[in-house]
Steps between C-alpha positions, in 0.01 A plus 500: 500500500450683172156627412484279191483178708267451794289255701126544545339302783123460503361367829152468352250473784635501854278381786629570851346388829627556853407297809596532868452203731601361841639151538579262784324669789250776571608852426568589864735204548869593477576193287242593235639576156362785291562449126441728203443312171509686169376305196552632147370324189619611156276441197614566144863579575723556198828653399614657175848603391566792269798482266616797293187691595263225379305304759504123454246226551376394847756275664252318724279274291300367794494567873272344759492495877754774578467574872713670763464451878670735749477404868624723783489433873367813668533351848696188579656520844642146506614496133276216389460603135731667246526875525447540127391244242464545124349226284462517121276242331488448123242262354595511130739733324580469129747754364688562177825693478732586213871563523452873442238522776729312738779749438270796572377340823853430622614853416204653683560290812872574497455875465233519771669274754859614458445869440705710738283713732531875465452647848454871574766671711455479876322799656639432849833658423845368572570322826815368652609144434492417871129586525423288192695207640322522836160511330583190296602310812178596679289394203679167481447432871130582472464275196670205671282546807185495291612182321561321830169611649281436196546198275338543159425234239429571135375237255461537124349214300403448137268229369465444125260229390590525132717741301594497131753729336561500125824638364524622143750690291332807352219726613244342266537141629632397160772282652385297804790366701416332829226437753568497873229333711476482879230331705454494876778747585529582871758740643525610863754748637523563874726744681518630856653793681760255639640459146344157454413408143301209356434437133283215372431434132292221348432447128300182432507545121734709289558464127665679211375425149648583163210651303692594187295394194781286358532288816357148492233422764712232667787750537304783663538415869839643595458485877229336704397202704567153366125431518436777246704333226205308357257790546657771287255744344453473123594786272145618439452574870757778497372858496679617188286255298183476707428799721306481828529122515842436644415558864227237501697262281803521726307463824288213374757317291832547673423572863283215617451541873345151538841337450726529806823673406803558720573863579760606248687771691533565875722759668539557876736766633541601865743757632583566864792671664633172630406270210382484142334222303429459130300216346432460128306214342436440130288191438458311171590779257499451125755714314555525126801707395473669159788745450326738259191525722711545813701773331184677380351500853823627656519776239139592581584574865857620433477718187867597526590144401367565149795724422733209577308240300429742214124447515435867575639593160311228316170585674529873428215592260742726314705193406201297382569418132126489423441853628821622339397402148139620549354153455125442522419296812141376521388540861128435449281258313416758228748739336387761247741654254487879490770570238433470129814295440703314762841365402605184684852361485745311724580842648134578570306189594140410573495310832202304638612355832325685783429331830140386543396553135489197268290621205595814310316679221696747289248736339666693221197729458550486122864611520820333382778294658822494300751224575861592432798265490823663612770403254727806504694380805445830685231387740571372849404148393713486189685174446233285667137421432269684740119475501268782404195359682545327837217287644560357847419163644131396475410832336273545197515805273228584247526773239182677385421790264859563391718494190839328538766591248793267424294211635761247389704603806217414738582134541876539491521775761231390748615338822251260660526369854371160609130450425468843337348607169402792281239530228418723203186445298307660217186471714669730755563763228872426490673574171853363466716638218812305409824675413619581148736205461504281192202283422704187568580627845133577563401150388751353744360715780147397409588131488691515827189615685341155447795316658444315827766408758501313829466821697267703276166479325448739209181564303478751215270616226638695203330695226588435137691828499848420627552852635227470766480245781144458624546334839710257696541381858828401660496300823761313700473256789760319706 
């Protein structure tokens, strides 16, 4: 694919051992089996995806017990063991993948697997069609003879003790979507030179959780065993709020191996020339259907669906109204103002609603914030009241070392989410200057600051000079 997007695979430390051994009988016995066993252990494996020339964060958060066993029979006259056997064992694998990373991975696999081979021209020269046909017939006869004389068996198996995959929208994990958890996965695929195929799949525990921040704890388990309904992980155990604790919390809280649980998913498939059999068992599943979550997951794996639903256009950063109007979005706990004067209005807002940050400090560094009310009807929010300052749910914003002009607009044009608050205080070197309205209007604004409602608690302290407001705190709870 293009040079701007790429996949970087880091195998970390690879330990490889090789062992040859005889089984069954002494070496000189014709029935003795000589086996070559190759054991590879991978320590510190990781994978990174580069998007637009910038490499992303490691996708594998934790990996333990990654082992590969390759067994080959070097001598097996009576065909007692498989000709070739590959076994992959995974102890614990915890990965995180965004929608952009998923798209790059799929594109890389598609281009590498389906790329048309470019072969050099034949150096043997042109030959007649009859000679080519005769050679093909001879090769086919030789191949069929070898198949009849030598029966080969190949087995590929995968064992996964525990695997966790987090899905999120965005490269910076700012929008967690879902968690897919598998425990005790066992897959075995067997094929022979006689075109016999066996496929066995067992998944004792499989679950899909909705880890979006707005989802209630009792509504998180979308798919899982019925025994997991009363053991759903609380919100604080999820990695976007408490890093490096989810793996233990999930294994200890949700996956209790002491309680006997019926195997959730079993698949047996056998194919022979004369018969085929297919067995599928799903035992005691628990399914919760939430349309918006289901649509979001489908759009994650099928990005083309976003053009139909219109989400691709709404999620385009170019169409983000906050970035369009150059609003100030507080992404950290401390924000320092660099400009001498910043003008805030409904067209350019101050937003404090970042994921994982509850307390914000706006340090004006001795500069000025000017609040402007759009009344000319030319702005994008004309005709309706839009906030100038937006404080999200359970967020607290504190102003320090700043002068706020037109402070009478502060209360009117500040949007507060549930259990959120903001504060300005003289002790924090905050100087609030009211606008130049009439003195009666200023008295009304001053008196209104002391009002208390069922959803708000307001405390204020005013100087004798009506043109300067010393400090006040506005807080709301629901």
